[in-house]
Amino acid sequence: MAVTLFVSILVLMTLGFPVAFALAISAALAVFVGGRYPQLVVFKEMFTGIDSFPLMAVPFFIFAAELMSGGALTKVLLRFAAQFVGHLRGGLGYANVLSSVLFAGVSGSALADAAGPGAMMTKMMEKAGYDRPYAAALTANAAIIGPIIPPSISMIIYTLQDESVSVGGLFMAGVIPGVVIAAAMAAVNWWVCKKRNYRSTEARPSTREIIINSLKAIPALMLVVLIIVGIRFGIFTPTEASVVAVFYAFACGKWVYRTLHWSAVPAIAARSALLTASVLFVMAASAAFAWVLTVEGIPQYLSELIISWHLTPMMFLLAVNILLLAFGIFMEPLPGIMILVPILAPISAALGIDPLHFAMIVIVNLTMGMVTPPVGGLLFVTAVATRTPIAALTRELPIFIVAQLIVLAILTFVPTLSTALPHALGF
């Protein structure tokens, strides 16, 4: 079964099958070849993998993000971000990064950030004289902040695989790493803009304009505060927070900004349903794949093998980083979390590594895989959304990847970046 599982997943991925289909078909083939279990067990495990109450947060956070975009809250946040840095050299690049930080507090999804505000910022940058491939590459790389800064779909999935961490704790653990990644992307933008002489044509906004734009942005920004404060003080659970986010986003779009119309809601709901279905299908297929690994004893074998090497905690983290970087090139973050975390998290705990620190290394590492060829989902979404040839976009990637590797090294060697804030808040 194990041989069939690994051979089939490699063949199917090489042939270009979508990740979810490759995982599900590989699991079904392994069960069929093994002959010890009925084929129905694959469907049972797929359903069991998504039969979880905390997962209800996923569709609601996705719906909230779509409502924010449909209610023109995205444009409000873009204006808010651009007014502080848009007049500087490379200012629209900085605004792109800052808007990703702001929108990350709404969507929890890198793909949503790239397809929504990221695509809008790319068009603005191109009109201002930036090369489109560079603008698209900056958009794709800044979008990885989405799953790092709370709320985060990846973090919700992680807590289902490792019970030693809570959703609230992981949300808080992602704040500082998300800011560090944003700073790294801003540094890359500074370097490229200086080298290519991308100058800003934006006029410095007046104090009156800054005040007006800031006041308009307050209702949109309060959604992030509402979620974090509500979870921290036990007013509602993360799942309940996602429902609150939907009602808040709807109220802002409908009655505060008055740009969300009833006629637009069905289309927004349909888009949210499609995106939710794709996420849950990946999770269901990953659960079936992980079940085959478990019944074949692969996690136990790998755990015993790694423990027998007598690695120090730091050596273990370096080995995990190499494994995840290689794994992330071919696999999306959600299946990566579901397959690898049950194997690696117990070993990490046995070595005395803080669960929050380890969780952030895993999430950041696998999220980086979304911008690495050949499977990087963010590259293809950004290329389509910005109408940029994938080859031209890929040529702009090396400096961004170097910056991300530096950030990953810093997060690995400085655990307090991930643990200080959640520990200070009692998680």
CSV table of C-alpha atoms in Angstrom, one decimal:
chain,number,residue,atom,x,y,z
A,1,MET,CA,0.0,0.0,0.0
A,2,ALA,CA,2.8,2.4,0.9
A,3,VAL,CA,4.7,1.8,-2.3
A,4,THR,CA,1.5,2.3,-4.4
A,5,LEU,CA,0.6,5.4,-2.5
A,6,PHE,CA,4.0,7.2,-3.1
A,7,VAL,CA,4.4,6.0,-6.7
A,8,SER,CA,0.9,7.0,-7.7
A,9,ILE,CA,1.2,10.5,-6.0
A,10,LEU,CA,4.5,11.2,-7.8
A,11,VAL,CA,3.1,10.0,-11.2
A,12,LEU,CA,-0.2,12.0,-10.9
A,13,MET,CA,1.6,15.2,-9.7
A,14,THR,CA,4.1,14.8,-12.6
A,15,LEU,CA,1.2,14.5,-15.0
A,16,GLY,CA,-0.3,17.7,-13.7
A,17,PHE,CA,-3.3,16.4,-11.7
A,18,PRO,CA,-4.7,18.9,-9.2
A,19,VAL,CA,-3.3,18.2,-5.7
A,20,ALA,CA,-6.7,17.2,-4.3
A,21,PHE,CA,-7.4,14.7,-7.1
A,22,ALA,CA,-3.8,13.3,-6.9
A,23,LEU,CA,-4.1,12.7,-3.1
A,24,ALA,CA,-7.6,11.1,-3.3
A,25,ILE,CA,-6.8,8.9,-6.3
A,26,SER,CA,-3.5,7.8,-4.7
A,27,ALA,CA,-5.3,6.8,-1.5
A,28,ALA,CA,-7.9,4.9,-3.4
A,29,LEU,CA,-5.3,3.0,-5.5
A,30,ALA,CA,-3.3,2.1,-2.4
A,31,VAL,CA,-6.4,0.7,-0.7
A,32,PHE,CA,-7.4,-1.2,-3.8
A,33,VAL,CA,-3.9,-2.8,-4.2
A,34,GLY,CA,-3.6,-3.6,-0.5
A,35,GLY,CA,-6.9,-5.5,-0.6
A,36,ARG,CA,-7.3,-5.4,3.2
A,37,TYR,CA,-9.9,-2.7,3.4
A,38,PRO,CA,-13.0,-1.9,1.4
A,39,GLN,CA,-12.9,1.0,-1.0
A,40,LEU,CA,-15.6,2.7,1.0
A,41,VAL,CA,-13.1,3.4,3.7
A,42,VAL,CA,-11.5,6.1,1.5
A,43,PHE,CA,-14.8,8.0,1.3
A,44,LYS,CA,-15.3,7.5,5.0
A,45,GLU,CA,-11.9,9.0,5.9
A,46,MET,CA,-12.5,11.9,3.5
A,47,PHE,CA,-15.7,12.8,5.2
A,48,THR,CA,-14.2,12.3,8.7
A,49,GLY,CA,-11.4,14.7,7.7
A,50,ILE,CA,-13.8,17.6,7.3
A,51,ASP,CA,-16.4,16.5,10.0
A,52,SER,CA,-15.1,19.1,12.5
A,53,PHE,CA,-16.9,22.0,14.2
A,54,PRO,CA,-13.8,24.3,14.2
A,55,LEU,CA,-13.7,23.9,10.4
A,56,MET,CA,-16.9,26.0,10.2
A,57,ALA,CA,-14.6,29.0,10.6
A,58,VAL,CA,-13.1,28.4,7.1
A,59,PRO,CA,-16.2,29.2,5.0
A,60,PHE,CA,-17.2,32.1,7.2
A,61,PHE,CA,-13.8,33.8,7.1
A,62,ILE,CA,-13.8,33.3,3.3
A,63,PHE,CA,-17.4,34.8,3.1
A,64,ALA,CA,-16.3,37.7,5.3
A,65,ALA,CA,-13.4,38.5,3.0
A,66,GLU,CA,-15.6,38.3,-0.1
A,67,LEU,CA,-18.1,40.7,1.5
A,68,MET,CA,-15.3,43.1,2.4
A,69,SER,CA,-14.2,43.1,-1.3
A,70,GLY,CA,-17.8,43.3,-2.6
A,71,GLY,CA,-18.5,46.1,-0.2
A,72,ALA,CA,-15.6,48.2,-1.5
A,73,LEU,CA,-13.8,47.9,1.8
A,74,THR,CA,-10.7,46.7,-0.1
A,75,LYS,CA,-10.5,50.1,-1.9
A,76,VAL,CA,-10.8,51.9,1.4
A,77,LEU,CA,-7.9,49.9,2.9
A,78,LEU,CA,-5.8,50.5,-0.3
A,79,ARG,CA,-6.3,54.3,0.0
A,80,PHE,CA,-5.4,54.1,3.7
A,81,ALA,CA,-2.2,52.2,3.0
A,82,ALA,CA,-1.1,54.3,-0.1
A,83,GLN,CA,-1.5,57.7,1.7
A,84,PHE,CA,1.5,57.0,4.0
A,85,VAL,CA,4.0,55.7,1.5
A,86,GLY,CA,2.6,56.3,-2.0
A,87,HIS,CA,4.7,59.5,-2.5
A,88,LEU,CA,8.0,57.9,-1.6
A,89,ARG,CA,10.4,56.3,-4.1
A,90,GLY,CA,8.8,52.9,-4.7
A,91,GLY,CA,5.9,54.1,-2.7
A,92,LEU,CA,3.2,52.0,-4.5
A,93,GLY,CA,5.4,48.9,-3.8
A,94,TYR,CA,5.3,49.7,-0.1
A,95,ALA,CA,1.6,50.3,-0.4
A,96,ASN,CA,1.2,46.9,-2.0
A,97,VAL,CA,3.0,45.3,1.0
A,98,LEU,CA,1.1,47.3,3.6
A,99,SER,CA,-2.3,46.5,1.9
A,100,SER,CA,-1.4,42.8,2.2
A,101,VAL,CA,-0.8,43.3,5.9
A,102,LEU,CA,-4.1,45.0,6.3
A,103,PHE,CA,-6.1,42.6,4.2
A,104,ALA,CA,-4.5,39.6,5.9
A,105,GLY,CA,-6.4,40.6,9.0
A,106,VAL,CA,-9.6,40.0,7.1
A,107,SER,CA,-9.2,37.1,4.7
A,108,GLY,CA,-6.7,34.6,6.2
A,109,SER,CA,-6.0,33.4,2.7
A,110,ALA,CA,-3.0,34.2,0.5
A,111,LEU,CA,-4.9,33.5,-2.7
A,112,ALA,CA,-7.7,35.9,-1.8
A,113,ASP,CA,-5.1,38.6,-1.1
A,114,ALA,CA,-3.4,38.1,-4.4
A,115,ALA,CA,-6.6,37.9,-6.5
A,116,GLY,CA,-8.3,40.9,-4.7
A,117,PRO,CA,-6.3,43.9,-3.5
A,118,GLY,CA,-3.0,42.5,-4.9
A,119,ALA,CA,-4.3,42.5,-8.4
A,120,MET,CA,-5.6,46.1,-8.0
A,121,MET,CA,-2.2,47.2,-6.7
A,122,THR,CA,-0.4,45.6,-9.6
A,123,LYS,CA,-2.5,47.6,-12.1
A,124,MET,CA,-1.8,50.8,-10.1
A,125,MET,CA,1.9,50.0,-10.1
A,126,GLU,CA,2.0,49.3,-13.8
A,127,LYS,CA,0.3,52.6,-14.6
A,128,ALA,CA,2.9,54.4,-12.4
A,129,GLY,CA,5.8,53.0,-14.5
A,130,TYR,CA,6.7,49.8,-12.7
A,131,ASP,CA,7.4,46.7,-14.9
A,132,ARG,CA,4.3,44.5,-14.7
A,133,PRO,CA,6.3,41.2,-13.9
A,134,TYR,CA,8.0,42.9,-11.0
A,135,ALA,CA,4.7,44.3,-9.7
A,136,ALA,CA,3.1,40.9,-10.0
A,137,ALA,CA,6.0,39.2,-8.3
A,138,LEU,CA,5.8,41.7,-5.4
A,139,THR,CA,2.0,41.0,-5.2
A,140,ALA,CA,2.5,37.2,-5.0
A,141,ASN,CA,5.2,37.4,-2.4
A,142,ALA,CA,3.5,39.9,-0.2
A,143,ALA,CA,0.4,37.8,-0.3
A,144,ILE,CA,2.0,35.1,1.7
A,145,ILE,CA,1.5,37.4,4.7
A,146,GLY,CA,-2.2,36.4,4.4
A,147,PRO,CA,-2.0,33.1,6.2
A,148,ILE,CA,0.5,34.4,8.8
A,149,ILE,CA,-1.3,37.4,10.3
A,150,PRO,CA,-4.5,36.4,12.0
A,151,PRO,CA,-7.1,35.2,11.2
A,152,SER,CA,-5.5,32.4,9.2
A,153,ILE,CA,-7.2,29.3,7.6
A,154,SER,CA,-3.8,27.5,7.8
A,155,MET,CA,-3.6,28.0,11.5
A,156,ILE,CA,-7.2,26.7,12.1
A,157,ILE,CA,-6.2,23.5,10.1
A,158,TYR,CA,-3.0,23.2,12.1
A,159,THR,CA,-4.7,23.2,15.5
A,160,LEU,CA,-6.8,20.2,14.3
A,161,GLN,CA,-3.6,18.2,13.7
A,162,ASP,CA,-1.8,19.3,16.9
A,163,GLU,CA,-3.9,19.6,20.0
A,164,SER,CA,-1.0,21.2,22.0
A,165,VAL,CA,-1.7,24.6,20.4
A,166,SER,CA,-4.9,26.7,20.4
A,167,VAL,CA,-6.3,28.8,17.6
A,168,GLY,CA,-6.0,31.9,19.7
A,169,GLY,CA,-2.4,31.2,20.6
A,170,LEU,CA,-1.4,30.6,17.0
A,171,PHE,CA,-3.2,33.7,15.9
A,172,MET,CA,-1.2,35.8,18.3
A,173,ALA,CA,2.0,33.9,17.4
A,174,GLY,CA,1.6,35.0,13.7
A,175,VAL,CA,1.5,38.7,14.3
A,176,ILE,CA,5.3,39.4,14.7
A,177,PRO,CA,6.4,36.9,12.0
A,178,GLY,CA,3.9,38.5,9.6
A,179,VAL,CA,5.4,42.0,10.3
A,180,VAL,CA,8.9,40.6,9.8
A,181,ILE,CA,7.9,39.1,6.4
A,182,ALA,CA,6.3,42.5,5.5
A,183,ALA,CA,9.5,44.3,6.4
A,184,ALA,CA,11.6,41.9,4.3
A,185,MET,CA,9.3,42.4,1.3
A,186,ALA,CA,9.5,46.2,1.8
A,187,ALA,CA,13.3,45.9,1.9
A,188,VAL,CA,13.3,44.0,-1.4
A,189,ASN,CA,11.1,46.7,-2.9
A,190,TRP,CA,13.5,49.4,-1.7
A,191,TRP,CA,16.5,47.6,-3.3
A,192,VAL,CA,14.7,47.0,-6.6
A,193,CYS,CA,13.2,50.5,-6.9
A,194,LYS,CA,16.6,52.0,-6.2
A,195,LYS,CA,18.3,49.8,-8.7
A,196,ARG,CA,15.7,50.3,-11.5
A,197,ASN,CA,14.9,53.9,-10.5
A,198,TYR,CA,11.2,53.4,-10.0
A,199,ARG,CA,10.1,56.9,-8.8
A,200,SER,CA,6.8,57.9,-7.5
A,201,THR,CA,4.5,60.4,-9.3
A,202,GLU,CA,2.1,60.6,-6.4
A,203,ALA,CA,1.8,63.9,-4.6
A,204,ARG,CA,2.1,63.9,-0.8
A,205,PRO,CA,-1.4,63.9,0.6
A,206,SER,CA,-2.5,66.8,2.7
A,207,THR,CA,-3.1,66.5,6.4
A,208,ARG,CA,-6.9,66.8,5.7
A,209,GLU,CA,-6.8,64.0,3.1
A,210,ILE,CA,-4.9,61.7,5.6
A,211,ILE,CA,-7.4,62.4,8.3
A,212,ILE,CA,-10.4,61.7,6.0
A,213,ASN,CA,-8.9,58.5,4.6
A,214,SER,CA,-8.0,57.3,8.1
A,215,LEU,CA,-11.5,58.0,9.5
A,216,LYS,CA,-13.0,56.1,6.5
A,217,ALA,CA,-10.7,53.1,7.1
A,218,ILE,CA,-11.5,52.8,10.9
A,219,PRO,CA,-14.6,50.6,10.4
A,220,ALA,CA,-12.7,48.2,8.1
A,221,LEU,CA,-9.7,48.1,10.5
A,222,MET,CA,-11.9,47.4,13.5
A,223,LEU,CA,-12.8,44.0,12.1
A,224,VAL,CA,-9.3,42.8,12.9
A,225,VAL,CA,-9.5,44.3,16.4
A,226,LEU,CA,-12.9,42.7,17.0
A,227,ILE,CA,-11.6,39.3,16.1
A,228,ILE,CA,-8.4,39.4,18.1
A,229,VAL,CA,-10.0,41.1,21.2
A,230,GLY,CA,-13.0,38.8,21.1
A,231,ILE,CA,-10.9,35.6,21.1
A,232,ARG,CA,-8.4,36.9,23.6
A,233,PHE,CA,-11.0,37.8,26.2
A,234,GLY,CA,-13.1,34.7,25.6
A,235,ILE,CA,-16.1,36.7,24.3
A,236,PHE,CA,-16.4,34.1,21.5
A,237,THR,CA,-14.5,31.2,20.0
A,238,PRO,CA,-12.6,31.4,16.7
A,239,THR,CA,-15.5,29.7,15.0
A,240,GLU,CA,-17.9,32.2,16.5
A,241,ALA,CA,-15.5,35.0,15.6
A,242,SER,CA,-15.8,34.0,11.9
A,243,VAL,CA,-19.6,34.3,12.0
A,244,VAL,CA,-19.3,37.7,13.8
A,245,ALA,CA,-16.8,38.7,11.0
A,246,VAL,CA,-19.4,38.0,8.3
A,247,PHE,CA,-22.1,40.1,10.0
A,248,TYR,CA,-19.7,42.9,10.7
A,249,ALA,CA,-18.4,42.9,7.1
A,250,PHE,CA,-22.0,42.9,5.7
A,251,ALA,CA,-23.0,45.7,8.1
A,252,CYS,CA,-20.0,47.8,7.0
A,253,GLY,CA,-20.5,47.3,3.3
A,254,LYS,CA,-24.3,47.8,3.5
A,255,TRP,CA,-24.8,50.6,6.0
A,256,VAL,CA,-21.4,52.2,6.8
A,257,TYR,CA,-19.9,52.5,3.3
A,258,ARG,CA,-23.2,51.9,1.5
A,259,THR,CA,-21.5,50.2,-1.4
A,260,LEU,CA,-22.8,46.6,-0.9
A,261,HIS,CA,-26.1,46.0,-2.6
A,262,TRP,CA,-28.5,43.1,-2.0
A,263,SER,CA,-28.3,42.1,-5.6
A,264,ALA,CA,-24.5,41.4,-5.2
A,265,VAL,CA,-24.9,39.0,-2.3
A,266,PRO,CA,-25.8,35.9,-4.2
A,267,ALA,CA,-22.7,36.2,-6.5
A,268,ILE,CA,-20.5,36.8,-3.4
A,269,ALA,CA,-22.0,33.8,-1.7
A,270,ALA,CA,-21.5,31.6,-4.8
A,271,ARG,CA,-17.8,32.6,-5.0
A,272,SER,CA,-17.3,31.9,-1.3
A,273,ALA,CA,-19.0,28.5,-1.7
A,274,LEU,CA,-16.7,27.6,-4.6
A,275,LEU,CA,-13.6,28.6,-2.7
A,276,THR,CA,-14.8,26.8,0.4
A,277,ALA,CA,-15.5,23.7,-1.5
A,278,SER,CA,-12.0,23.7,-3.1
A,279,VAL,CA,-10.4,24.1,0.4
A,280,LEU,CA,-12.5,21.4,2.0
A,281,PHE,CA,-11.9,19.0,-0.9
A,282,VAL,CA,-8.1,19.4,-0.5
A,283,MET,CA,-8.5,18.7,3.2
A,284,ALA,CA,-10.7,15.7,2.7
A,285,ALA,CA,-8.3,14.1,0.2
A,286,SER,CA,-5.4,14.9,2.5
A,287,ALA,CA,-7.2,13.1,5.4
A,288,ALA,CA,-7.6,9.9,3.2
A,289,PHE,CA,-4.0,10.1,2.2
A,290,ALA,CA,-2.9,10.6,5.8
A,291,TRP,CA,-5.0,7.6,6.9
A,292,VAL,CA,-3.2,5.3,4.5
A,293,LEU,CA,0.1,6.5,5.9
A,294,THR,CA,-1.1,5.8,9.4
A,295,VAL,CA,-2.4,2.3,8.8
A,296,GLU,CA,0.9,1.5,7.1
A,297,GLY,CA,2.9,2.7,10.1
A,298,ILE,CA,4.8,5.4,8.1
A,299,PRO,CA,4.6,8.1,10.8
A,300,GLN,CA,5.7,5.8,13.6
A,301,TYR,CA,8.6,4.5,11.5
A,302,LEU,CA,9.7,8.0,10.6
A,303,SER,CA,9.4,9.1,14.2
A,304,GLU,CA,11.5,6.3,15.5
A,305,LEU,CA,14.1,6.9,12.7
A,306,ILE,CA,14.4,10.6,13.5
A,307,ILE,CA,14.6,10.0,17.2
A,308,SER,CA,17.4,7.4,16.7
A,309,TRP,CA,19.5,10.1,15.1
A,310,HIS,CA,19.7,11.9,18.5
A,311,LEU,CA,19.4,15.3,17.0
A,312,THR,CA,19.6,18.5,19.0
A,313,PRO,CA,16.5,20.7,18.9
A,314,MET,CA,18.2,23.2,16.5
A,315,MET,CA,19.5,20.4,14.2
A,316,PHE,CA,16.0,19.0,14.1
A,317,LEU,CA,14.5,22.3,13.2
A,318,LEU,CA,17.1,22.8,10.4
A,319,ALA,CA,16.3,19.3,9.1
A,320,VAL,CA,12.6,20.1,9.2
A,321,ASN,CA,13.1,23.3,7.3
A,322,ILE,CA,15.0,21.4,4.5
A,323,LEU,CA,12.2,18.8,4.4
A,324,LEU,CA,9.4,21.4,4.3
A,325,LEU,CA,11.1,23.5,1.7
A,326,ALA,CA,11.4,20.5,-0.6
A,327,PHE,CA,7.9,19.3,0.3
A,328,GLY,CA,6.4,22.8,-0.3
A,329,ILE,CA,7.8,23.0,-3.9
A,330,PHE,CA,5.3,20.2,-4.9
A,331,MET,CA,2.5,20.4,-2.3
A,332,GLU,CA,0.1,23.2,-1.1
A,333,PRO,CA,0.2,24.2,2.5
A,334,LEU,CA,-3.1,22.6,3.7
A,335,PRO,CA,-2.3,19.0,2.6
A,336,GLY,CA,1.3,19.6,3.8
A,337,ILE,CA,0.0,20.5,7.3
A,338,MET,CA,-2.4,17.6,7.4
A,339,ILE,CA,0.2,15.0,6.3
A,340,LEU,CA,3.4,16.2,8.0
A,341,VAL,CA,2.3,17.8,11.3
A,342,PRO,CA,1.0,14.6,12.9
A,343,ILE,CA,4.4,13.1,12.2
A,344,LEU,CA,6.7,16.0,13.1
A,345,ALA,CA,4.9,17.8,16.0
A,346,PRO,CA,5.2,14.9,18.5
A,347,ILE,CA,9.0,14.7,17.8
A,348,SER,CA,9.3,18.4,18.2
A,349,ALA,CA,7.5,18.3,21.6
A,350,ALA,CA,9.7,15.4,22.8
A,351,LEU,CA,12.8,17.6,22.0
A,352,GLY,CA,11.4,20.4,24.1
A,353,ILE,CA,10.6,22.8,21.3
A,354,ASP,CA,7.8,25.3,22.0
A,355,PRO,CA,4.7,24.1,20.1
A,356,LEU,CA,3.9,27.6,19.0
A,357,HIS,CA,7.5,28.2,17.7
A,358,PHE,CA,7.4,24.9,15.8
A,359,ALA,CA,3.9,25.7,14.4
A,360,MET,CA,5.0,29.0,13.0
A,361,ILE,CA,8.1,27.5,11.3
A,362,VAL,CA,5.8,24.9,9.6
A,363,ILE,CA,3.2,27.4,8.5
A,364,VAL,CA,5.7,30.0,7.2
A,365,ASN,CA,7.8,27.4,5.5
A,366,LEU,CA,4.9,25.7,3.7
A,367,THR,CA,3.3,29.1,2.8
A,368,MET,CA,6.6,30.1,1.1
A,369,GLY,CA,6.1,27.1,-1.1
A,370,MET,CA,3.1,28.8,-2.7
A,371,VAL,CA,5.5,31.1,-4.6
A,372,THR,CA,8.1,28.5,-5.6
A,373,PRO,CA,7.8,26.8,-9.1
A,374,PRO,CA,6.6,24.5,-10.4
A,375,VAL,CA,3.4,24.1,-8.4
A,376,GLY,CA,3.2,27.4,-6.5
A,377,GLY,CA,-0.5,28.2,-6.4
A,378,LEU,CA,0.1,31.9,-5.8
A,379,LEU,CA,2.2,32.3,-9.0
A,380,PHE,CA,-0.6,31.0,-11.2
A,381,VAL,CA,-3.4,32.9,-9.4
A,382,THR,CA,-1.3,36.1,-9.6
A,383,ALA,CA,-0.4,35.5,-13.2
A,384,VAL,CA,-4.0,35.1,-14.2
A,385,ALA,CA,-5.3,38.0,-12.1
A,386,THR,CA,-2.7,40.4,-13.4
A,387,ARG,CA,-2.4,39.0,-17.0
A,388,THR,CA,1.3,38.4,-16.6
A,389,PRO,CA,3.2,35.6,-18.4
A,390,ILE,CA,4.2,33.1,-15.8
A,391,ALA,CA,7.8,32.9,-17.2
A,392,ALA,CA,8.3,36.7,-16.8
A,393,LEU,CA,6.9,36.6,-13.3
A,394,THR,CA,9.2,33.7,-12.3
A,395,ARG,CA,12.3,35.6,-13.5
A,396,GLU,CA,11.6,38.2,-10.8
A,397,LEU,CA,11.4,35.7,-8.0
A,398,PRO,CA,15.1,35.0,-6.9
A,399,ILE,CA,15.5,38.1,-4.7
A,400,PHE,CA,12.2,37.5,-3.0
A,401,ILE,CA,13.0,33.9,-2.3
A,402,VAL,CA,16.4,34.9,-0.8
A,403,ALA,CA,14.6,37.4,1.5
A,404,GLN,CA,12.1,34.8,2.6
A,405,LEU,CA,14.8,32.3,3.4
A,406,ILE,CA,16.5,34.9,5.6
A,407,VAL,CA,13.3,35.5,7.4
A,408,LEU,CA,12.8,31.8,7.9
A,409,ALA,CA,16.3,31.5,9.4
A,410,ILE,CA,15.6,34.4,11.8
A,411,LEU,CA,12.3,32.8,12.9
A,412,THR,CA,14.1,29.5,13.4
A,413,PHE,CA,16.9,30.8,15.5
A,414,VAL,CA,14.9,33.5,17.4
A,415,PRO,CA,11.9,31.6,18.8
A,416,THR,CA,10.7,34.6,20.9
A,417,LEU,CA,9.5,36.3,17.7
A,418,SER,CA,6.8,33.6,17.6
A,419,THR,CA,6.3,33.0,21.3
A,420,ALA,CA,6.6,36.3,23.1
A,421,LEU,CA,3.3,37.8,22.2
A,422,PRO,CA,1.1,34.7,22.8
A,423,HIS,CA,2.9,34.0,26.1
A,424,ALA,CA,2.5,37.6,27.2
A,425,LEU,CA,-1.3,37.3,26.5
A,426,GLY,CA,-1.6,34.1,28.4
A,427,PHE,CA,-1.6,31.5,25.7
